[in-house]
């Protein structure tokens, strides 16, 4: 059974990596050498060419077989308005959603667990008049994640958050405030747990 699973995963990874590279070329997504994927990634590059940029050796899971933690979850990389998504070298994503109106930047060697969601916007104004008049004045601010960060499964990261290098975010956390380097945070809303020695 394990041998069949591994063989199936190798075949799916091989085929979907090729298909995703074609989809990225069509969508204007830039990717570096060594890109790998398991499952079809959903690209919505509404900001135009080069709004989604990936470094070298990025590995993206986008199906339940690749990571069963989030069932049949998929990875979505979406930019709109002037949004940008920048993913550094050796980053691993698993069934994640990155939705950018402004800028989402992920530093090298960062790992994001299944079901992580990053939003750099509120999607709607808090002012009811703005919502009635076509949803104008929508707040947004960049999300910047440092290098060698580990983000557990089911985490939600909201606009304006900066996560420092080598920090850890516990599973299921909601990140509304910035996290310094080399700290562990967890909870909803996330709070400081301890320093990393």
PDB file of C-alpha atoms in Angstrom:
ATOM      1  CA  UNK A   1       0.000   0.000   0.000  1.00  0.00           C
ATOM      2  CA  UNK A   2       2.774   2.464   0.899  1.00  0.00           C
ATOM      3  CA  UNK A   3       4.616   1.628  -2.314  1.00  0.00           C
ATOM      4  CA  UNK A   4       1.486   2.333  -4.383  1.00  0.00           C
ATOM      5  CA  UNK A   5       0.943   5.632  -2.560  1.00  0.00           C
ATOM      6  CA  UNK A   6       4.540   6.718  -3.181  1.00  0.00           C
ATOM      7  CA  UNK A   7       4.397   5.694  -6.831  1.00  0.00           C
ATOM      8  CA  UNK A   8       1.096   7.509  -7.300  1.00  0.00           C
ATOM      9  CA  UNK A   9       2.527  10.637  -5.662  1.00  0.00           C
ATOM     10  CA  UNK A  10       5.624  10.571  -7.895  1.00  0.00           C
ATOM     11  CA  UNK A  11       3.430  10.337 -11.003  1.00  0.00           C
ATOM     12  CA  UNK A  12       1.035  13.085  -9.838  1.00  0.00           C
ATOM     13  CA  UNK A  13       3.968  15.346  -8.907  1.00  0.00           C
ATOM     14  CA  UNK A  14       5.663  14.817 -12.268  1.00  0.00           C
ATOM     15  CA  UNK A  15       2.521  15.508 -14.297  1.00  0.00           C
ATOM     16  CA  UNK A  16       1.211  18.452 -12.238  1.00  0.00           C
ATOM     17  CA  UNK A  17       4.619  20.152 -12.102  1.00  0.00           C
ATOM     18  CA  UNK A  18       4.618  20.243 -15.903  1.00  0.00           C
ATOM     19  CA  UNK A  19       1.007  21.454 -16.068  1.00  0.00           C
ATOM     20  CA  UNK A  20       1.598  24.123 -13.391  1.00  0.00           C
ATOM     21  CA  UNK A  21       4.651  25.428 -15.275  1.00  0.00           C
ATOM     22  CA  UNK A  22       2.484  25.822 -18.383  1.00  0.00           C
ATOM     23  CA  UNK A  23      -0.248  27.556 -16.353  1.00  0.00           C
ATOM     24  CA  UNK A  24       2.337  29.904 -14.830  1.00  0.00           C
ATOM     25  CA  UNK A  25       3.663  30.843 -18.268  1.00  0.00           C
ATOM     26  CA  UNK A  26       0.126  31.570 -19.473  1.00  0.00           C
ATOM     27  CA  UNK A  27      -0.710  33.545 -16.306  1.00  0.00           C
ATOM     28  CA  UNK A  28       2.485  35.638 -16.302  1.00  0.00           C
ATOM     29  CA  UNK A  29       3.806  34.012 -13.132  1.00  0.00           C
ATOM     30  CA  UNK A  30       7.607  33.992 -12.773  1.00  0.00           C
ATOM     31  CA  UNK A  31       9.248  30.923 -11.220  1.00  0.00           C
ATOM     32  CA  UNK A  32      12.840  29.814 -10.650  1.00  0.00           C
ATOM     33  CA  UNK A  33      14.619  26.554 -11.345  1.00  0.00           C
ATOM     34  CA  UNK A  34      13.792  23.477  -9.344  1.00  0.00           C
ATOM     35  CA  UNK A  35      10.073  24.334  -8.981  1.00  0.00           C
ATOM     36  CA  UNK A  36       8.036  21.298  -7.876  1.00  0.00           C
ATOM     37  CA  UNK A  37       4.382  20.730  -7.150  1.00  0.00           C
ATOM     38  CA  UNK A  38       1.957  17.983  -6.245  1.00  0.00           C
ATOM     39  CA  UNK A  39      -1.533  18.881  -7.417  1.00  0.00           C
ATOM     40  CA  UNK A  40      -2.852  21.680  -9.607  1.00  0.00           C
ATOM     41  CA  UNK A  41      -2.295  25.209  -8.273  1.00  0.00           C
ATOM     42  CA  UNK A  42      -4.976  27.827  -8.858  1.00  0.00           C
ATOM     43  CA  UNK A  43      -3.451  31.063 -10.179  1.00  0.00           C
ATOM     44  CA  UNK A  44      -5.467  34.285 -10.422  1.00  0.00           C
ATOM     45  CA  UNK A  45      -2.909  36.862 -11.505  1.00  0.00           C
ATOM     46  CA  UNK A  46      -5.218  39.840 -12.020  1.00  0.00           C
ATOM     47  CA  UNK A  47      -2.466  42.403 -11.364  1.00  0.00           C
ATOM     48  CA  UNK A  48      -0.682  41.403 -14.550  1.00  0.00           C
ATOM     49  CA  UNK A  49       2.647  39.967 -15.593  1.00  0.00           C
ATOM     50  CA  UNK A  50       5.255  39.394 -12.871  1.00  0.00           C
ATOM     51  CA  UNK A  51       2.834  40.070 -10.010  1.00  0.00           C
ATOM     52  CA  UNK A  52       3.497  36.559  -8.705  1.00  0.00           C
ATOM     53  CA  UNK A  53       7.198  35.744  -8.470  1.00  0.00           C
ATOM     54  CA  UNK A  54       8.730  32.566  -7.056  1.00  0.00           C
ATOM     55  CA  UNK A  55      12.393  31.903  -6.312  1.00  0.00           C
ATOM     56  CA  UNK A  56      14.350  28.692  -6.835  1.00  0.00           C
ATOM     57  CA  UNK A  57      13.357  25.269  -5.506  1.00  0.00           C
ATOM     58  CA  UNK A  58       9.873  26.286  -4.387  1.00  0.00           C
ATOM     59  CA  UNK A  59       7.723  23.270  -3.501  1.00  0.00           C
ATOM     60  CA  UNK A  60       3.922  23.609  -3.495  1.00  0.00           C
ATOM     61  CA  UNK A  61       1.370  20.975  -2.496  1.00  0.00           C
ATOM     62  CA  UNK A  62      -2.138  21.498  -3.809  1.00  0.00           C
ATOM     63  CA  UNK A  63      -4.181  18.363  -3.212  1.00  0.00           C
ATOM     64  CA  UNK A  64      -5.324  16.084  -0.434  1.00  0.00           C
ATOM     65  CA  UNK A  65      -2.962  13.306  -1.488  1.00  0.00           C
ATOM     66  CA  UNK A  66       0.042  15.604  -1.073  1.00  0.00           C
ATOM     67  CA  UNK A  67      -0.999  16.637   2.421  1.00  0.00           C
ATOM     68  CA  UNK A  68      -4.112  15.033   3.925  1.00  0.00           C
ATOM     69  CA  UNK A  69      -4.150  17.441   6.897  1.00  0.00           C
ATOM     70  CA  UNK A  70      -6.567  19.730   5.060  1.00  0.00           C
ATOM     71  CA  UNK A  71      -8.505  17.097   3.149  1.00  0.00           C
ATOM     72  CA  UNK A  72      -8.962  18.107  -0.459  1.00  0.00           C
ATOM     73  CA  UNK A  73      -7.554  21.601   0.036  1.00  0.00           C
ATOM     74  CA  UNK A  74      -5.880  23.417  -2.844  1.00  0.00           C
ATOM     75  CA  UNK A  75      -3.281  26.154  -3.119  1.00  0.00           C
ATOM     76  CA  UNK A  76      -4.514  29.494  -4.458  1.00  0.00           C
ATOM     77  CA  UNK A  77      -2.168  32.341  -5.409  1.00  0.00           C
ATOM     78  CA  UNK A  78      -4.262  35.418  -6.171  1.00  0.00           C
ATOM     79  CA  UNK A  79      -3.378  39.028  -6.909  1.00  0.00           C
ATOM     80  CA  UNK A  80      -5.797  41.843  -7.592  1.00  0.00           C
ATOM     81  CA  UNK A  81      -5.556  45.636  -7.934  1.00  0.00           C
ATOM     82  CA  UNK A  82      -1.832  46.319  -7.408  1.00  0.00           C
ATOM     83  CA  UNK A  83      -1.169  43.132  -5.455  1.00  0.00           C
ATOM     84  CA  UNK A  84       2.090  41.214  -5.523  1.00  0.00           C
ATOM     85  CA  UNK A  85       3.066  37.794  -4.177  1.00  0.00           C
ATOM     86  CA  UNK A  86       6.805  37.194  -3.805  1.00  0.00           C
ATOM     87  CA  UNK A  87       7.979  33.767  -2.659  1.00  0.00           C
ATOM     88  CA  UNK A  88      11.659  33.252  -1.796  1.00  0.00           C
ATOM     89  CA  UNK A  89      13.999  30.344  -2.506  1.00  0.00           C
ATOM     90  CA  UNK A  90      13.358  26.926  -0.940  1.00  0.00           C
ATOM     91  CA  UNK A  91       9.888  27.840   0.343  1.00  0.00           C
ATOM     92  CA  UNK A  92       7.328  25.092   0.953  1.00  0.00           C
ATOM     93  CA  UNK A  93       3.564  25.728   0.791  1.00  0.00           C
ATOM     94  CA  UNK A  94       0.845  23.163   1.361  1.00  0.00           C
ATOM     95  CA  UNK A  95      -2.785  23.775   0.396  1.00  0.00           C
ATOM     96  CA  UNK A  96      -2.444  27.498   1.199  1.00  0.00           C
ATOM     97  CA  UNK A  97      -4.307  30.624   0.081  1.00  0.00           C
ATOM     98  CA  UNK A  98      -2.345  33.827  -0.573  1.00  0.00           C
ATOM     99  CA  UNK A  99      -4.626  36.707  -1.623  1.00  0.00           C
ATOM    100  CA  UNK A 100      -2.937  40.047  -2.287  1.00  0.00           C
ATOM    101  CA  UNK A 101      -4.301  43.522  -2.904  1.00  0.00           C
ATOM    102  CA  UNK A 102      -1.011  45.066  -1.757  1.00  0.00           C
ATOM    103  CA  UNK A 103       2.036  42.813  -1.167  1.00  0.00           C
ATOM    104  CA  UNK A 104       2.719  39.412   0.376  1.00  0.00           C
ATOM    105  CA  UNK A 105       6.374  38.477   0.673  1.00  0.00           C
ATOM    106  CA  UNK A 106       7.672  35.163   2.026  1.00  0.00           C
ATOM    107  CA  UNK A 107      11.364  34.868   2.871  1.00  0.00           C
ATOM    108  CA  UNK A 108      13.619  31.965   1.878  1.00  0.00           C
ATOM    109  CA  UNK A 109      13.452  28.559   3.566  1.00  0.00           C
ATOM    110  CA  UNK A 110      10.063  29.273   5.111  1.00  0.00           C
ATOM    111  CA  UNK A 111       7.560  26.428   5.516  1.00  0.00           C
ATOM    112  CA  UNK A 112       3.803  26.982   5.645  1.00  0.00           C
ATOM    113  CA  UNK A 113       1.506  24.225   6.908  1.00  0.00           C
ATOM    114  CA  UNK A 114      -1.662  22.977   5.270  1.00  0.00           C
ATOM    115  CA  UNK A 115      -4.564  25.392   5.176  1.00  0.00           C
ATOM    116  CA  UNK A 116      -2.578  28.550   5.928  1.00  0.00           C
ATOM    117  CA  UNK A 117      -4.282  31.708   4.657  1.00  0.00           C
ATOM    118  CA  UNK A 118      -2.616  35.099   4.143  1.00  0.00           C
ATOM    119  CA  UNK A 119      -4.715  38.180   3.379  1.00  0.00           C
ATOM    120  CA  UNK A 120      -3.149  41.640   3.029  1.00  0.00           C
ATOM    121  CA  UNK A 121      -6.551  43.322   2.887  1.00  0.00           C
ATOM    122  CA  UNK A 122      -9.840  43.454   4.790  1.00  0.00           C
ATOM    123  CA  UNK A 123     -11.709  42.869   1.468  1.00  0.00           C
ATOM    124  CA  UNK A 124     -14.392  45.324   2.641  1.00  0.00           C
ATOM    125  CA  UNK A 125     -14.405  48.740   4.232  1.00  0.00           C
ATOM    126  CA  UNK A 126     -15.497  48.943   7.853  1.00  0.00           C
ATOM    127  CA  UNK A 127     -17.480  52.062   6.906  1.00  0.00           C
ATOM    128  CA  UNK A 128     -21.017  51.085   5.783  1.00  0.00           C
ATOM    129  CA  UNK A 129     -21.219  54.084   3.415  1.00  0.00           C
ATOM    130  CA  UNK A 130     -18.080  52.885   1.616  1.00  0.00           C
ATOM    131  CA  UNK A 131     -19.578  49.405   1.240  1.00  0.00           C
ATOM    132  CA  UNK A 132     -22.833  50.800  -0.172  1.00  0.00           C
ATOM    133  CA  UNK A 133     -20.907  52.992  -2.653  1.00  0.00           C
ATOM    134  CA  UNK A 134     -19.081  50.127  -4.354  1.00  0.00           C
ATOM    135  CA  UNK A 135     -16.824  48.986  -1.517  1.00  0.00           C
ATOM    136  CA  UNK A 136     -14.337  51.858  -1.746  1.00  0.00           C
ATOM    137  CA  UNK A 137     -11.513  52.681   0.691  1.00  0.00           C
ATOM    138  CA  UNK A 138     -10.670  49.060   1.457  1.00  0.00           C
ATOM    139  CA  UNK A 139      -7.823  48.904   4.006  1.00  0.00           C
ATOM    140  CA  UNK A 140      -4.730  46.943   2.970  1.00  0.00           C
ATOM    141  CA  UNK A 141      -1.118  46.698   4.157  1.00  0.00           C
ATOM    142  CA  UNK A 142       1.811  44.432   3.199  1.00  0.00           C
ATOM    143  CA  UNK A 143       2.398  41.075   4.881  1.00  0.00           C
ATOM    144  CA  UNK A 144       6.105  40.315   5.229  1.00  0.00           C
ATOM    145  CA  UNK A 145       7.329  36.936   6.443  1.00  0.00           C
ATOM    146  CA  UNK A 146      11.038  36.529   7.181  1.00  0.00           C
ATOM    147  CA  UNK A 147      13.417  33.716   6.381  1.00  0.00           C
ATOM    148  CA  UNK A 148      13.329  30.228   7.940  1.00  0.00           C
ATOM    149  CA  UNK A 149       9.904  30.805   9.529  1.00  0.00           C
ATOM    150  CA  UNK A 150       7.697  27.813  10.355  1.00  0.00           C
ATOM    151  CA  UNK A 151       3.940  28.338  10.173  1.00  0.00           C
ATOM    152  CA  UNK A 152       1.715  25.505  11.419  1.00  0.00           C
ATOM    153  CA  UNK A 153      -1.443  24.253   9.734  1.00  0.00           C
ATOM    154  CA  UNK A 154      -4.654  26.266   9.689  1.00  0.00           C
ATOM    155  CA  UNK A 155      -3.017  29.624  10.451  1.00  0.00           C
ATOM    156  CA  UNK A 156      -4.588  32.898   9.268  1.00  0.00           C
ATOM    157  CA  UNK A 157      -2.289  35.909   8.809  1.00  0.00           C
ATOM    158  CA  UNK A 158      -3.953  39.299   8.376  1.00  0.00           C
ATOM    159  CA  UNK A 159      -2.924  42.589   6.790  1.00  0.00           C
ATOM    160  CA  UNK A 160       0.081  44.569   8.009  1.00  0.00           C
ATOM    161  CA  UNK A 161       1.706  41.640   9.830  1.00  0.00           C
ATOM    162  CA  UNK A 162       5.474  41.161   9.823  1.00  0.00           C
ATOM    163  CA  UNK A 163       6.908  37.877  11.078  1.00  0.00           C
ATOM    164  CA  UNK A 164      10.591  37.968  11.963  1.00  0.00           C
ATOM    165  CA  UNK A 165      13.228  35.472  10.868  1.00  0.00           C
ATOM    166  CA  UNK A 166      13.191  31.951  12.357  1.00  0.00           C
ATOM    167  CA  UNK A 167       9.952  32.414  14.281  1.00  0.00           C
ATOM    168  CA  UNK A 168       7.343  29.682  14.773  1.00  0.00           C
ATOM    169  CA  UNK A 169       3.560  30.105  14.590  1.00  0.00           C
ATOM    170  CA  UNK A 170       1.419  27.388  16.204  1.00  0.00           C
ATOM    171  CA  UNK A 171      -1.335  25.560  14.314  1.00  0.00           C
ATOM    172  CA  UNK A 172      -4.729  27.269  14.133  1.00  0.00           C
ATOM    173  CA  UNK A 173      -3.401  30.691  15.145  1.00  0.00           C
ATOM    174  CA  UNK A 174      -4.824  33.998  13.925  1.00  0.00           C
ATOM    175  CA  UNK A 175      -2.022  36.531  13.487  1.00  0.00           C
ATOM    176  CA  UNK A 176      -3.187  40.135  13.800  1.00  0.00           C
ATOM    177  CA  UNK A 177       0.047  41.726  15.098  1.00  0.00           C
ATOM    178  CA  UNK A 178       3.682  41.516  14.054  1.00  0.00           C
ATOM    179  CA  UNK A 179       5.970  38.864  15.548  1.00  0.00           C
ATOM    180  CA  UNK A 180       9.662  39.547  16.297  1.00  0.00           C
ATOM    181  CA  UNK A 181      12.429  37.209  15.147  1.00  0.00           C
ATOM    182  CA  UNK A 182      13.039  33.874  16.919  1.00  0.00           C
ATOM    183  CA  UNK A 183       9.833  33.726  18.926  1.00  0.00           C
ATOM    184  CA  UNK A 184       7.012  31.185  19.245  1.00  0.00           C
ATOM    185  CA  UNK A 185       3.458  32.547  19.009  1.00  0.00           C
ATOM    186  CA  UNK A 186       0.127  30.714  19.085  1.00  0.00           C
ATOM    187  CA  UNK A 187      -3.574  31.217  19.752  1.00  0.00           C
ATOM    188  CA  UNK A 188      -6.553  33.221  18.534  1.00  0.00           C
ATOM    189  CA  UNK A 189      -5.577  35.974  18.571  1.00  0.00           C
ATOM    190  CA  UNK A 190      -1.965  34.798  18.670  1.00  0.00           C
ATOM    191  CA  UNK A 191       0.123  35.692  21.693  1.00  0.00           C
ATOM    192  CA  UNK A 192       3.766  35.323  22.671  1.00  0.00           C
ATOM    193  CA  UNK A 193       4.655  31.864  24.038  1.00  0.00           C
ATOM    194  CA  UNK A 194       8.432  31.895  24.387  1.00  0.00           C
ATOM    195  CA  UNK A 195      11.762  32.898  22.868  1.00  0.00           C
ATOM    196  CA  UNK A 196      13.712  30.478  20.689  1.00  0.00           C
ATOM    197  CA  UNK A 197      17.173  29.949  22.139  1.00  0.00           C
TER     198      UNK A 197
END
